[in-house]
Amino acid sequence: MLEITDIKGIIFDYGGTIDSNGKHWAEVLWEAYEVHSVPVTKSQFREAYVYGERYLATHPVIQPSDNFLDLLLKKTSIQIEYLKEKGFLTGSDKTSDYFVDISNQCYNFVLSILKKAKPIIEELSQRYPLVLVSNFYGNVRAILQDFALYPYFDDIVESAVVGVRKPDPAIFALGVEALGFAPENIVVIGDSYSKDIVPAHSLGCRTIWLKGPGWDDTENEDISSSDVIITDFSALKDVFNGLNFKNQL
């Protein structure tokens, strides 16, 4: 049971939580591929997505100053080039435009999500110290500044900067240290059960799982590490206004 009166600080995940309302970014991108009629299958896209994420993890493509649109343009161009090189995407004179169209749509999608999420984060920042703990490419500060979210966070723990990645609990331990409270007085909010909720729970933190369309729904079978489960970011208003429950879907 999550007792809000015991909470003294909040740790937020970023990607998939704040910027997409629980929807895995592979699903956001795939929807954009479909809207712009990119002639590939979802399995081919997934292959390109995985390749792109691994490439970005090992090559300094993303710069610390890159905002989210910059990141999207680089990420999707890598995906499109991979699809072309593998022979999945052929015979189209639009290939040079796909990554621009997809990136613009995804950027506008985030702007629409933040219209609802931002006021909630602002309100929570007035009541609690907030720390961001994120697996990211080294530019999350630039993204937060671009979206005017940066002032709400007291500290940022980013995997590319600190050298440890989720699901290693050590990255959440850094967030706990930054807040300066006992783990049981901190609630962690994230969209990934395996990468956010389980490691945070292992440290003794309270947890709120934003459960949305995921990359692999098989990870959602065990929900014992989540104190609260929500399906929309806006539900945080009810949770932090004293609604005391353990909601298991």
Short mmCIF file of C-alpha atoms in Angstrom, two decimals:
data_model
loop_
_atom_site.label_atom_id
_atom_site.label_comp_id
_atom_site.label_asym_id
_atom_site.label_seq_id
_atom_site.Cartn_x
_atom_site.Cartn_y
_atom_site.Cartn_z
CA MET A 1 0.00 0.00 0.00
CA LEU A 2 1.33 3.44 -0.92
CA GLU A 3 1.01 5.93 1.93
CA ILE A 4 1.34 9.38 0.37
CA THR A 5 1.96 10.94 3.78
CA ASP A 6 5.22 8.97 3.98
CA ILE A 7 6.55 10.30 0.66
CA LYS A 8 9.22 13.00 0.84
CA GLY A 9 10.69 12.87 -2.68
CA ILE A 10 9.95 11.59 -6.18
CA ILE A 11 12.11 9.93 -8.82
CA PHE A 12 10.77 10.13 -12.37
CA ASP A 13 11.77 8.13 -15.39
CA TYR A 14 11.76 10.23 -18.58
CA GLY A 15 11.43 8.37 -21.88
CA GLY A 16 8.18 6.46 -22.11
CA THR A 17 6.88 8.00 -18.89
CA ILE A 18 6.83 11.79 -19.14
CA ASP A 19 7.05 12.10 -22.92
CA SER A 20 4.69 9.37 -24.17
CA ASN A 21 2.23 8.62 -21.37
CA GLY A 22 3.43 5.05 -20.89
CA LYS A 23 3.63 4.06 -24.54
CA HIS A 24 6.92 2.43 -25.51
CA TRP A 25 8.79 4.57 -27.99
CA ALA A 26 9.00 1.73 -30.49
CA GLU A 27 5.20 1.79 -30.63
CA VAL A 28 5.12 5.58 -31.04
CA LEU A 29 7.56 5.37 -33.93
CA TRP A 30 5.76 2.45 -35.57
CA GLU A 31 2.50 4.40 -35.56
CA ALA A 32 4.31 7.20 -37.39
CA TYR A 33 5.69 4.68 -39.92
CA GLU A 34 2.12 3.53 -40.55
CA VAL A 35 0.73 7.07 -40.87
CA HIS A 36 3.34 7.92 -43.49
CA SER A 37 2.86 4.60 -45.30
CA VAL A 38 6.44 3.40 -45.02
CA PRO A 39 6.28 0.09 -46.94
CA VAL A 40 7.85 -2.20 -44.33
CA THR A 41 6.46 -4.78 -41.93
CA LYS A 42 6.39 -4.28 -38.19
CA SER A 43 8.95 -7.06 -37.72
CA GLN A 44 11.28 -5.31 -40.19
CA PHE A 45 10.80 -2.05 -38.33
CA ARG A 46 11.50 -3.74 -34.99
CA GLU A 47 14.76 -5.09 -36.40
CA ALA A 48 15.73 -1.59 -37.55
CA TYR A 49 14.71 -0.11 -34.20
CA VAL A 50 16.88 -2.54 -32.24
CA TYR A 51 19.79 -1.95 -34.61
CA GLY A 52 19.44 1.81 -34.20
CA GLU A 53 19.35 1.66 -30.40
CA ARG A 54 22.46 -0.52 -30.30
CA TYR A 55 24.24 1.73 -32.78
CA LEU A 56 23.46 4.86 -30.77
CA ALA A 57 24.69 3.13 -27.61
CA THR A 58 28.12 2.50 -29.14
CA HIS A 59 28.63 5.52 -31.43
CA PRO A 60 28.75 9.20 -30.38
CA VAL A 61 26.00 10.27 -32.77
CA ILE A 62 23.90 12.16 -30.24
CA GLN A 63 25.52 15.32 -28.92
CA PRO A 64 24.81 16.83 -25.48
CA SER A 65 23.28 19.90 -27.13
CA ASP A 66 20.83 17.92 -29.31
CA ASN A 67 17.19 18.63 -28.55
CA PHE A 68 14.52 16.00 -29.06
CA LEU A 69 13.85 16.81 -32.70
CA ASP A 70 17.59 16.53 -33.40
CA LEU A 71 17.61 13.15 -31.68
CA LEU A 72 14.57 11.93 -33.63
CA LEU A 73 16.07 12.97 -36.96
CA LYS A 74 19.28 11.08 -36.21
CA LYS A 75 17.51 8.04 -34.77
CA THR A 76 15.02 7.64 -37.63
CA SER A 77 17.62 8.29 -40.34
CA ILE A 78 19.63 5.37 -38.95
CA GLN A 79 16.52 3.20 -39.03
CA ILE A 80 15.63 4.15 -42.60
CA GLU A 81 19.19 3.60 -43.83
CA TYR A 82 19.21 0.17 -42.18
CA LEU A 83 15.91 -0.75 -43.83
CA LYS A 84 17.32 0.29 -47.21
CA GLU A 85 20.61 -1.56 -46.73
CA LYS A 86 18.77 -4.76 -45.73
CA GLY A 87 16.59 -4.52 -48.82
CA PHE A 88 13.40 -4.06 -46.79
CA LEU A 89 12.77 -0.58 -48.20
CA THR A 90 13.20 -0.36 -51.96
CA GLY A 91 11.79 1.30 -55.02
CA SER A 92 10.56 4.46 -53.35
CA ASP A 93 11.58 8.02 -54.16
CA LYS A 94 10.25 9.11 -50.76
CA THR A 95 12.90 7.37 -48.63
CA SER A 96 14.79 10.62 -48.14
CA ASP A 97 11.63 12.24 -46.72
CA TYR A 98 10.46 9.44 -44.43
CA PHE A 99 12.76 10.18 -41.53
CA VAL A 100 11.84 13.88 -41.59
CA ASP A 101 8.08 13.20 -41.67
CA ILE A 102 8.31 10.56 -38.94
CA SER A 103 10.46 12.78 -36.73
CA ASN A 104 8.15 15.77 -37.05
CA GLN A 105 5.10 13.69 -36.21
CA CYS A 106 6.76 12.15 -33.15
CA TYR A 107 7.97 15.55 -31.95
CA ASN A 108 4.45 16.96 -32.22
CA PHE A 109 3.15 13.89 -30.40
CA VAL A 110 5.41 14.72 -27.45
CA LEU A 111 4.24 18.32 -27.44
CA SER A 112 0.64 17.11 -27.19
CA ILE A 113 1.50 14.74 -24.34
CA LEU A 114 3.37 17.43 -22.42
CA LYS A 115 0.37 19.77 -22.48
CA LYS A 116 -1.19 17.42 -19.92
CA ALA A 117 1.93 16.12 -18.17
CA LYS A 118 3.74 19.40 -17.60
CA PRO A 119 1.19 21.00 -15.23
CA ILE A 120 1.23 17.85 -13.10
CA ILE A 121 5.03 17.86 -12.90
CA GLU A 122 5.00 21.55 -12.03
CA GLU A 123 2.50 20.98 -9.21
CA LEU A 124 4.46 18.02 -7.83
CA SER A 125 7.71 20.04 -7.95
CA GLN A 126 6.10 22.57 -5.61
CA ARG A 127 5.32 19.82 -3.10
CA TYR A 128 8.32 17.49 -3.40
CA PRO A 129 11.92 17.55 -4.62
CA LEU A 130 12.06 15.75 -7.97
CA VAL A 131 14.96 13.79 -9.46
CA LEU A 132 15.06 12.36 -12.99
CA VAL A 133 16.67 8.93 -13.48
CA SER A 134 16.88 7.99 -17.14
CA ASN A 135 18.58 5.68 -19.61
CA PHE A 136 19.49 8.28 -22.20
CA TYR A 137 22.08 9.35 -24.75
CA GLY A 138 23.78 12.21 -22.90
CA ASN A 139 21.41 14.97 -24.01
CA VAL A 140 18.48 14.67 -21.62
CA ARG A 141 19.26 18.09 -20.12
CA ALA A 142 19.00 19.70 -23.57
CA ILE A 143 15.67 17.95 -24.09
CA LEU A 144 14.30 19.08 -20.75
CA GLN A 145 15.37 22.64 -21.54
CA ASP A 146 13.77 22.46 -24.99
CA PHE A 147 10.47 21.36 -23.42
CA ALA A 148 10.78 23.81 -20.48
CA LEU A 149 10.86 20.96 -17.96
CA TYR A 150 14.38 21.49 -16.66
CA PRO A 151 13.52 23.88 -13.78
CA TYR A 152 11.25 21.31 -12.14
CA PHE A 153 14.02 18.82 -11.38
CA ASP A 154 16.45 19.19 -8.50
CA ASP A 155 18.90 16.71 -10.03
CA ILE A 156 19.32 14.49 -13.10
CA VAL A 157 20.88 11.04 -13.20
CA GLU A 158 21.48 10.02 -16.82
CA SER A 159 22.95 6.65 -17.80
CA ALA A 160 25.29 8.03 -20.45
CA VAL A 161 26.75 10.44 -17.88
CA VAL A 162 27.01 8.25 -14.78
CA GLY A 163 28.05 5.05 -16.60
CA VAL A 164 25.34 2.74 -15.26
CA ARG A 165 22.07 1.77 -16.92
CA LYS A 166 18.72 0.45 -15.86
CA PRO A 167 17.78 -2.15 -14.82
CA ASP A 168 20.85 -1.95 -12.56
CA PRO A 169 19.49 -0.72 -9.20
CA ALA A 170 22.70 1.31 -8.78
CA ILE A 171 21.34 4.05 -11.04
CA PHE A 172 18.28 4.41 -8.82
CA ALA A 173 20.54 4.38 -5.76
CA LEU A 174 22.16 7.51 -7.20
CA GLY A 175 18.73 9.10 -7.42
CA VAL A 176 17.97 8.14 -3.83
CA GLU A 177 21.32 9.65 -2.77
CA ALA A 178 20.52 12.86 -4.65
CA LEU A 179 17.22 13.22 -2.80
CA GLY A 180 18.80 12.47 0.55
CA PHE A 181 15.86 10.51 1.98
CA ALA A 182 15.45 6.90 3.02
CA PRO A 183 14.25 4.70 0.11
CA GLU A 184 10.92 4.04 1.83
CA ASN A 185 10.23 7.79 1.72
CA ILE A 186 10.79 7.98 -2.04
CA VAL A 187 8.41 6.95 -4.79
CA VAL A 188 9.70 5.98 -8.23
CA ILE A 189 7.44 6.57 -11.24
CA GLY A 190 8.21 4.74 -14.48
CA ASP A 191 6.68 2.98 -17.46
CA SER A 192 8.92 -0.11 -17.57
CA TYR A 193 8.14 -2.77 -15.00
CA SER A 194 11.47 -4.57 -15.46
CA LYS A 195 13.70 -1.49 -15.81
CA ASP A 196 12.02 0.95 -13.41
CA ILE A 197 9.71 -0.77 -10.95
CA VAL A 198 11.65 -3.94 -10.09
CA PRO A 199 15.04 -2.29 -9.45
CA ALA A 200 13.48 0.58 -7.50
CA HIS A 201 11.48 -1.85 -5.38
CA SER A 202 14.64 -3.87 -4.68
CA LEU A 203 16.11 -0.77 -3.01
CA GLY A 204 13.08 -0.33 -0.79
CA CYS A 205 11.51 2.54 -2.74
CA ARG A 206 7.77 2.84 -3.24
CA THR A 207 6.68 2.51 -6.86
CA ILE A 208 4.05 3.76 -9.28
CA TRP A 209 3.93 1.87 -12.55
CA LEU A 210 2.56 3.75 -15.55
CA LYS A 211 1.40 0.76 -17.53
CA GLY A 212 0.99 1.43 -21.24
CA PRO A 213 1.50 -0.33 -24.59
CA GLY A 214 4.91 -1.90 -24.16
CA TRP A 215 7.62 -3.41 -26.30
CA ASP A 216 7.02 -6.85 -24.85
CA ASP A 217 3.92 -7.43 -22.75
CA THR A 218 5.32 -10.68 -21.34
CA GLU A 219 7.32 -8.63 -18.83
CA ASN A 220 4.05 -7.48 -17.28
CA GLU A 221 2.96 -10.84 -15.91
CA ASP A 222 4.39 -10.27 -12.40
CA ILE A 223 3.22 -7.02 -10.81
CA SER A 224 4.17 -7.68 -7.19
CA SER A 225 6.85 -4.93 -7.13
CA SER A 226 4.37 -2.14 -7.95
CA ASP A 227 2.57 -0.31 -5.15
CA VAL A 228 0.27 1.52 -7.55
CA ILE A 229 -0.56 0.88 -11.19
CA ILE A 230 -1.95 3.65 -13.38
CA THR A 231 -2.70 3.70 -17.09
CA ASP A 232 -2.61 7.46 -17.64
CA PHE A 233 -0.13 10.06 -16.41
CA SER A 234 -3.01 12.30 -15.30
CA ALA A 235 -3.92 9.73 -12.64
CA LEU A 236 -0.94 10.97 -10.63
CA LYS A 237 -3.12 13.89 -9.55
CA ASP A 238 -5.45 11.51 -7.73
CA VAL A 239 -2.61 9.46 -6.29
CA PHE A 240 -0.84 12.46 -4.79
CA ASN A 241 -4.05 14.05 -3.59
CA GLY A 242 -4.40 11.27 -1.05
CA LEU A 243 -6.08 8.47 -2.96
CA ASN A 244 -4.58 5.50 -1.15
CA PHE A 245 -4.81 2.30 -3.14
CA LYS A 246 -3.02 -0.62 -4.69
CA ASN A 247 -4.52 -0.90 -8.14
CA GLN A 248 -3.68 -4.18 -9.84
CA LEU A 249 -4.85 -4.63 -13.39
#
